[in-house]
Short mmCIF file of C-alpha atoms and ligand atoms in Angstrom, two decimals:
data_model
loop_
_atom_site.label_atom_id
_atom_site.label_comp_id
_atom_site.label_asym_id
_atom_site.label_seq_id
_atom_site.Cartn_x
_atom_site.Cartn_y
_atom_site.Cartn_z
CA UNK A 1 -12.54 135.05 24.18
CA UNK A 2 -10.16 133.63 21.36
CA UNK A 3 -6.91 135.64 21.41
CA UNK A 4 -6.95 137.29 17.68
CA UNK A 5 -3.79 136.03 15.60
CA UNK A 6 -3.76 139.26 12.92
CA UNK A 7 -2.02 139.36 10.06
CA UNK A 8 -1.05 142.65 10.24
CA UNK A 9 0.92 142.51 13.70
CA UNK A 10 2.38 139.56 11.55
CA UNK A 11 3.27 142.05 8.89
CA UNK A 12 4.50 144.72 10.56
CA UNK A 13 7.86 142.35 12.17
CA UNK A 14 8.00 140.45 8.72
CA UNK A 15 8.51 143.63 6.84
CA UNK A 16 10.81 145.55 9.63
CA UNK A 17 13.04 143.08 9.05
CA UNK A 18 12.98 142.01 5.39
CA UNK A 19 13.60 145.72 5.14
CA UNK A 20 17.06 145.35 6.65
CA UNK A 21 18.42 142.58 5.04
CA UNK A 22 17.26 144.48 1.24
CA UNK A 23 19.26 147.57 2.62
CA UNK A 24 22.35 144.84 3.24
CA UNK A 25 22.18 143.62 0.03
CA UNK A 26 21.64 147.46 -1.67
CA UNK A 27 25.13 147.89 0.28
CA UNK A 28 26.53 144.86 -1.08
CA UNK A 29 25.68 145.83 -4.61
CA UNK A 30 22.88 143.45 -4.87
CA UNK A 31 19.37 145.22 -6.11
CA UNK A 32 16.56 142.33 -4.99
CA UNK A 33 13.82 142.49 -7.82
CA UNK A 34 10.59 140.42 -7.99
CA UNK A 35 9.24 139.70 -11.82
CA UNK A 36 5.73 139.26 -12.06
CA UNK A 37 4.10 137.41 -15.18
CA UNK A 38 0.79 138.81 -16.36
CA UNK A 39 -1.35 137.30 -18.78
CA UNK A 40 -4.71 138.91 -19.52
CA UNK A 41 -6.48 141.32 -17.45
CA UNK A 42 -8.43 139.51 -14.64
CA UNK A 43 -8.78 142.02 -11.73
CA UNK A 44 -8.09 139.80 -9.07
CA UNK A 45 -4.57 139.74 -10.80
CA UNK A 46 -4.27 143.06 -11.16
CA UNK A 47 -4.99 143.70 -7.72
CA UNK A 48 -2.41 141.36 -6.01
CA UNK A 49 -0.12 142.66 -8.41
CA UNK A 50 -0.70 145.97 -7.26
CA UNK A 51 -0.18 145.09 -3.74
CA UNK A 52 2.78 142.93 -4.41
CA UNK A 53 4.50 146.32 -5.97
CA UNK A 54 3.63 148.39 -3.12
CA UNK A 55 4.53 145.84 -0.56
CA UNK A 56 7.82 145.21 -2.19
CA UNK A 57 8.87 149.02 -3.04
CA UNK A 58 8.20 149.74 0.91
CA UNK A 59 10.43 147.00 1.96
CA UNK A 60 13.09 147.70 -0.88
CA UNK A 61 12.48 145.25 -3.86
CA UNK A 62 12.07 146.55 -7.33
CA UNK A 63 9.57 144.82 -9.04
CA UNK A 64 9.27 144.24 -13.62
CA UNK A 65 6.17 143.40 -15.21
CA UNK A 66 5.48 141.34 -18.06
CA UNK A 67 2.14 141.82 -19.61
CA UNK A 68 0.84 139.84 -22.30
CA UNK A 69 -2.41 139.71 -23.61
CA UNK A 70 -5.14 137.28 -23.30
CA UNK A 71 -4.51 135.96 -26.96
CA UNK A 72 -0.59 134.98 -26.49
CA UNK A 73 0.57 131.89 -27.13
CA UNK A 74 2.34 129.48 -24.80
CA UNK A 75 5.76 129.63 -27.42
CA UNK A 76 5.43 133.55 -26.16
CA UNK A 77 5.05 133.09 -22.45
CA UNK A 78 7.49 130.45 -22.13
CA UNK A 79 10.00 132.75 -23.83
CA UNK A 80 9.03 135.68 -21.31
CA UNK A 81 10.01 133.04 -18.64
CA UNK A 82 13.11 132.32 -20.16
CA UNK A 83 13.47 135.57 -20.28
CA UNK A 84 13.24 135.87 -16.39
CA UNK A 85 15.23 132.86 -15.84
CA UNK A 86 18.57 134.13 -17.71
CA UNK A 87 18.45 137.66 -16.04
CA UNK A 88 20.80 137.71 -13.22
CA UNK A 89 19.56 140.77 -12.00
CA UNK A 90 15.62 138.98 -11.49
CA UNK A 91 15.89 137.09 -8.17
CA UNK A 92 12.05 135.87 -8.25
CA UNK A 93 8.89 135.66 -10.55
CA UNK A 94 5.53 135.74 -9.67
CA UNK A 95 3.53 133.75 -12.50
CA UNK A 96 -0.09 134.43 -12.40
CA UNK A 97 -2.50 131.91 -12.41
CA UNK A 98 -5.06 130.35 -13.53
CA UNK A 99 -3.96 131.03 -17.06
CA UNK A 100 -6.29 131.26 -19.90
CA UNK A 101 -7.39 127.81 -21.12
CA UNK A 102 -5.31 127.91 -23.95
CA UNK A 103 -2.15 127.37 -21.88
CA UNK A 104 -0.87 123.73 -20.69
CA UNK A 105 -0.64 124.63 -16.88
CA UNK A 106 1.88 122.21 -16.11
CA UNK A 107 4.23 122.83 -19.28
CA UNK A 108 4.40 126.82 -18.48
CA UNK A 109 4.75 126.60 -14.73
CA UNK A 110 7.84 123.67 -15.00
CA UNK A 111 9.40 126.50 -17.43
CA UNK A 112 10.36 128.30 -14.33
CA UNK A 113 14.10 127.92 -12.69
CA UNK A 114 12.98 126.25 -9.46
CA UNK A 115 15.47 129.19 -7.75
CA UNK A 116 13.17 131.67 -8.88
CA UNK A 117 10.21 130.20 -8.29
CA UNK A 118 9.06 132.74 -5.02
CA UNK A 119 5.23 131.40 -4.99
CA UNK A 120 6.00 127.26 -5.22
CA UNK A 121 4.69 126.41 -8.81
CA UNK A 122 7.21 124.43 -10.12
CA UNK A 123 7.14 120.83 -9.56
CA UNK A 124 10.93 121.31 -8.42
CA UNK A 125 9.60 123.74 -5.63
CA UNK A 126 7.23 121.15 -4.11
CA UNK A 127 9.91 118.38 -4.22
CA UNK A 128 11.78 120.58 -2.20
CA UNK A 129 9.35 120.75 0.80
CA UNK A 130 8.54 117.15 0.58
CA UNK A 131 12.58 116.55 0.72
CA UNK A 132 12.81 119.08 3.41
CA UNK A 133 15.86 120.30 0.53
CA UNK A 134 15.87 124.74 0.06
CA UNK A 135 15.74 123.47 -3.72
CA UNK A 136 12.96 126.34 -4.45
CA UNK A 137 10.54 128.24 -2.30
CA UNK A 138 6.91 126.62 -0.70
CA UNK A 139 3.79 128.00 -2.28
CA UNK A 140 3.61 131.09 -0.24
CA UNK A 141 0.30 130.55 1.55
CA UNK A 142 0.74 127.00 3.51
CA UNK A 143 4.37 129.38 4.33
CA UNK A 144 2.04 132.60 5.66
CA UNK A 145 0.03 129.87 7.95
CA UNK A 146 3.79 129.09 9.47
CA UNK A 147 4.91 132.60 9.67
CA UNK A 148 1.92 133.31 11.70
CA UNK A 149 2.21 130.28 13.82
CA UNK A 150 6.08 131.16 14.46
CA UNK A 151 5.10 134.75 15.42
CA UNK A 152 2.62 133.97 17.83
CA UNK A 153 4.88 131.55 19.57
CA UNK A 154 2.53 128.44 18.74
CA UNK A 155 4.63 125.59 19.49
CA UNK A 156 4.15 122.79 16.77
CA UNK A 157 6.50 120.04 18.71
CA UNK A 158 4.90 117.15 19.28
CA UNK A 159 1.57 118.75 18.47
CA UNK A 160 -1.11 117.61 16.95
CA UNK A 161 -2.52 118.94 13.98
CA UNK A 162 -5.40 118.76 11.45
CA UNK A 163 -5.35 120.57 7.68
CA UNK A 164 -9.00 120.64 6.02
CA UNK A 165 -8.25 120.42 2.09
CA UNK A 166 -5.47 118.85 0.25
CA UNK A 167 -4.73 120.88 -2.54
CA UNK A 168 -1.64 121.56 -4.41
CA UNK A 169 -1.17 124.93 -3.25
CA UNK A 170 -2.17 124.69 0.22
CA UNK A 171 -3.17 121.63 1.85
CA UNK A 172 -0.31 119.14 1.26
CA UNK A 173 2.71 121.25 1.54
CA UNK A 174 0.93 122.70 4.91
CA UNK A 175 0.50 119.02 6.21
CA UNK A 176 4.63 118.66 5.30
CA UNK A 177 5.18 122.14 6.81
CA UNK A 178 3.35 121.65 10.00
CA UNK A 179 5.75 118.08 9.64
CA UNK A 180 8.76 119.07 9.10
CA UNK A 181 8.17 121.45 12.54
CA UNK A 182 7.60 117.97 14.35
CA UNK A 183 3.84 118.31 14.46
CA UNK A 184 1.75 115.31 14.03
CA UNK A 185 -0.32 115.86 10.76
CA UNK A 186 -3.48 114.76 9.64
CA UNK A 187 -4.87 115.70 5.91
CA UNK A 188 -8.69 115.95 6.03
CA UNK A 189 -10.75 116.43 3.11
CA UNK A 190 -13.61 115.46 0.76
CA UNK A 191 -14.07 112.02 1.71
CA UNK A 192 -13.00 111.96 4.84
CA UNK A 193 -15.64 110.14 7.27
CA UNK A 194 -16.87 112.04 10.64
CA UNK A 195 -14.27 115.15 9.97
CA UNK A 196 -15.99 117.01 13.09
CA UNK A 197 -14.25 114.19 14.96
CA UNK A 198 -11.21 114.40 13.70
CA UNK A 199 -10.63 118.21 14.38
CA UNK A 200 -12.16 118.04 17.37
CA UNK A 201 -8.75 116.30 18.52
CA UNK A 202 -6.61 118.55 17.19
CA UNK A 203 -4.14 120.80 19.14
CA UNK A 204 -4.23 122.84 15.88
CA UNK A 205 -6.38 123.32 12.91
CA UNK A 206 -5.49 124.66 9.36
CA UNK A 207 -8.54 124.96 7.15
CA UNK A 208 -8.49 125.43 3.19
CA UNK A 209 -11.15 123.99 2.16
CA UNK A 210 -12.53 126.92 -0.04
CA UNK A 211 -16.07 126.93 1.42
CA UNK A 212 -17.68 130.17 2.88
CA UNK A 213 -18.46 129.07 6.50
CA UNK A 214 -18.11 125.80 5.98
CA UNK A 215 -17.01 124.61 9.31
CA UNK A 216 -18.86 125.09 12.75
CA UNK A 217 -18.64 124.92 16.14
CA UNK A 218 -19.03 121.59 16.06
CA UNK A 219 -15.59 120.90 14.56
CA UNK A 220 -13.56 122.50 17.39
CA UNK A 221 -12.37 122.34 21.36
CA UNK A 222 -11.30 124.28 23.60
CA UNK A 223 -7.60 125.48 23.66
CA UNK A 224 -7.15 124.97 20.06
CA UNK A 225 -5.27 127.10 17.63
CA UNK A 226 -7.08 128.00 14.25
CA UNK A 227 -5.90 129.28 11.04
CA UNK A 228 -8.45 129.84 8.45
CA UNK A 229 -7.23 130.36 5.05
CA UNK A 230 -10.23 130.55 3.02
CA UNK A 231 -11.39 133.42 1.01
CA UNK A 232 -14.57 133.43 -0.16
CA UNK A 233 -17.60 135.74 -0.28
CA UNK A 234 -21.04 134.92 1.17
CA UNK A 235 -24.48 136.07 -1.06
CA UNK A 236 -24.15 139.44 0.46
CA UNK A 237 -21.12 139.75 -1.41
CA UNK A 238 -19.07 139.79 2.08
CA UNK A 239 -15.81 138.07 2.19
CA UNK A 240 -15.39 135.77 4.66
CA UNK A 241 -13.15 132.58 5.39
CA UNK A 242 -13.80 128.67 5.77
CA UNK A 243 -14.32 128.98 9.60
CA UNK A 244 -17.60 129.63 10.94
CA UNK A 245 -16.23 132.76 13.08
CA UNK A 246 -18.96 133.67 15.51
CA UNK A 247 -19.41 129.67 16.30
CA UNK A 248 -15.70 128.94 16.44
CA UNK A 249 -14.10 131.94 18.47
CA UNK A 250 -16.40 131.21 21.81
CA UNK A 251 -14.60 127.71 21.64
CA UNK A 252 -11.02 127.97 20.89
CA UNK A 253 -8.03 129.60 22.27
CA UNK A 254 -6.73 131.40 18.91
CA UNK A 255 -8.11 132.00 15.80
CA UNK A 256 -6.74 134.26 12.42
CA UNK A 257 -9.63 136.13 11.45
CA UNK A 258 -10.85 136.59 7.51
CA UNK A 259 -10.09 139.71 6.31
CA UNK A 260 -7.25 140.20 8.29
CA UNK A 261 -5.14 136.52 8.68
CA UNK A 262 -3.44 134.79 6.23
CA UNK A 263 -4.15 136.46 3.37
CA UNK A 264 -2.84 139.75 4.87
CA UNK A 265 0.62 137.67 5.00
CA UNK A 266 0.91 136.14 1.65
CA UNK A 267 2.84 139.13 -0.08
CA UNK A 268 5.12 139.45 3.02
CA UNK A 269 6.29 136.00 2.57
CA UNK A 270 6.64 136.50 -1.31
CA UNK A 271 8.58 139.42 -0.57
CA UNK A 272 10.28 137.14 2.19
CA UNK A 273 11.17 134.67 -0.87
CA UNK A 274 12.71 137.58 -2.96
CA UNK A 275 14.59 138.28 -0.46
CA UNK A 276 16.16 134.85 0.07
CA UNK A 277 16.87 134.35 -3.21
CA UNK A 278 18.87 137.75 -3.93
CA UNK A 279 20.74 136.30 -1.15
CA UNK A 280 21.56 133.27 -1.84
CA UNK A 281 22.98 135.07 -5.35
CA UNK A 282 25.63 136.87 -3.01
CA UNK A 283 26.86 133.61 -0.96
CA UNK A 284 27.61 131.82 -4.87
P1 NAD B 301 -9.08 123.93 -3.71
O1 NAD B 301 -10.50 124.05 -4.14
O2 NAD B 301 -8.02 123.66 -4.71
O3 NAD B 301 -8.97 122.78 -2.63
C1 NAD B 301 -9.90 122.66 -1.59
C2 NAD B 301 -9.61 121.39 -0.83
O4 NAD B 301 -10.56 121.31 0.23
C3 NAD B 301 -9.75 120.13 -1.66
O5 NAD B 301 -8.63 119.31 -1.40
C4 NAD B 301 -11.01 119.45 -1.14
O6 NAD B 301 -10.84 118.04 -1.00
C5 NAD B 301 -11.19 120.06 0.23
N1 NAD B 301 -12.61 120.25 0.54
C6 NAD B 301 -13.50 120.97 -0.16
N2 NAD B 301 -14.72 120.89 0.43
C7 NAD B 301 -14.57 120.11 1.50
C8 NAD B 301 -15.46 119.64 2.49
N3 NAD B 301 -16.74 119.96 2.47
N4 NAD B 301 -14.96 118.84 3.45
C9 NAD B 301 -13.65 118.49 3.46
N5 NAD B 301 -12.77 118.92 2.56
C10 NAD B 301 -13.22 119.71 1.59
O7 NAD B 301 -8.76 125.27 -2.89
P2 NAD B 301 -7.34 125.90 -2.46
O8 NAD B 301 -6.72 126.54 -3.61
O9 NAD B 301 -6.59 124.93 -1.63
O10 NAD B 301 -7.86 127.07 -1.51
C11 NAD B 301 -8.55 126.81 -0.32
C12 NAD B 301 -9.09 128.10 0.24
O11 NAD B 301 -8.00 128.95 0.53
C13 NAD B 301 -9.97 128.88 -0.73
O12 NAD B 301 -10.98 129.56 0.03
C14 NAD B 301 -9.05 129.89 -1.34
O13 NAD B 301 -9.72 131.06 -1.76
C15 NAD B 301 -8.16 130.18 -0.16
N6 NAD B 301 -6.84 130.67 -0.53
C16 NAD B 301 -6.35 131.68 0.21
C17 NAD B 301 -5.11 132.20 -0.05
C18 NAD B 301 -4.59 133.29 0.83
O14 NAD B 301 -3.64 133.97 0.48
N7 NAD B 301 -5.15 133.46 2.01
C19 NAD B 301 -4.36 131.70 -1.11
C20 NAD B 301 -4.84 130.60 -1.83
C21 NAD B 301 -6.09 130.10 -1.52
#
């Protein structure tokens, strides 16, 4: 039996101690506060955002919205996000996205102070985890698959490890993270030949490949570690992650399970990023 790497237990020491260093900075006069850029009403938005606020009100952030509707234009948003940028007393921003089609993706996310940027949009953000420089934050899910890694005790020295998908938001900057920890990382993805083979010698396995139950049992071996990042839902409308789990926790020695993993961690490690930037306000 696969030992069960939940996001929750994750949580629970993430937010015990976030919570301590936002009372800190209360007591040092510093309020850490979260902005969180709206535009439209998609529910899957509205529903992070919801658990973003309660997340960050338990562990001591105030959170500001910005809602604008579906019809703005980009001259509006950017000047919301200027906005954010010259208020000292906003530490972070969340930017929600995709945005509506109208919007030049890479124009309105580069509008963002780099310092503020708590999820990773900006291209300054991602610079900074290829440069290994705290110039931004990394996109807050590759960062999740870390925390849980860290609190579990998974030892990435010298390891090696495989990451299914190469995306933007995940992929790459996990390959750099799981780098940077002195792992030996391999980036699998569409065209990669025999993948099956190429996990199968991993010591650890990130998958983001965005396809319900995509990979099998024949992509693993024993004594590996697991994280599953996909979210997807199958026909029956349940949500389930990348991994085959039934086929793939027989195998291996760890696994995050989907609900429950990664995606249990994400607004921790926003909160996390808040939290890191209110303080590096105090130390200037
Ligand atoms: P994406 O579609 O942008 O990228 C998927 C990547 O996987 C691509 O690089 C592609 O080359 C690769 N890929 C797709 N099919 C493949 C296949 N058959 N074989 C090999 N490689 C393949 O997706 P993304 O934004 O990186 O997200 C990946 C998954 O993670 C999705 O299920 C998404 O819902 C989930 N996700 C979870 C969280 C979270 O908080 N847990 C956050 C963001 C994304």
């Amino acid at each position: 039996m696969a030992k069960i790497l939940s996001g929750k237990e994750v949580v629970a020491a993430l937010n015990e101690q976030l919570s301590k260093r936002a009372q800190a900075l209360e007591e040092k006069g510093v309020a850490p506060c979260l902005a969180m850029v709206r535009v439209g009403e998609r529910q899957d938005d509205i529903a992070y955002e919801r658990g973003a606020t309660n997340r960050c009100k338990r562990i001591g952030i105030s959170t500001k919205n910005f809602i604008l509707p579906e019809s703005a234009t980009q001259e509006e948003l950017i000047k919301v996000i200027e906005e954010v940028n010259n208020d000292p007393s906003i530490h972070g921003c969340l930017l929600f996205r995709p945005l509506p089609e109208h919007f030049d993706d890479e124009v309105v996310r580069n509008a963002l102070l780099p310092a503020k940027d708590v999820d990773g949009i900006t291209n300054g953000s991602l610079a900074g985890v290829f440069a290994g420089t705290d110039q931004g934050y990394p996109p807050c899910t590759p960062a999740a698959c870390m925390e849980i890694l860290e609190h579990f005790g998974i030892d990435l020295n010298g390891k090696k490890a495989t990451v299914i998908g190469r995306s933007l938001v995940v992929g790459r900057p996990a390959a750099l993270m799981l780098t940077s920890r002195n792992a030996t990382a391999t980036v699998c993805h569409t065209r990669t030949v025999d993948m099956p083979s190429v996990t199968r010698e991993a010591e650890v396995v990130i998958v983001a490949a965005g396809r319900a139950n995509l990979i099998g049992k024949e992509y693993f071996s024993p004594g590996q570690v697991v994280i599953d990042v996909g979210i997807n839902f199958t026909e029956e409308g349940t949500l389930c992650g990348d991994v085959n789990f039934a086929e793939a926790e027989p195998i291996v020695a760890a696994i995050s399970p989907v609900p429950g993993g990664v995606g249990t961690v994400t607004t921790s490690v926003l909160a996390k990023h808040v939290i890191e930037a209110a303080e590096k306000t105090l130390a200037k």
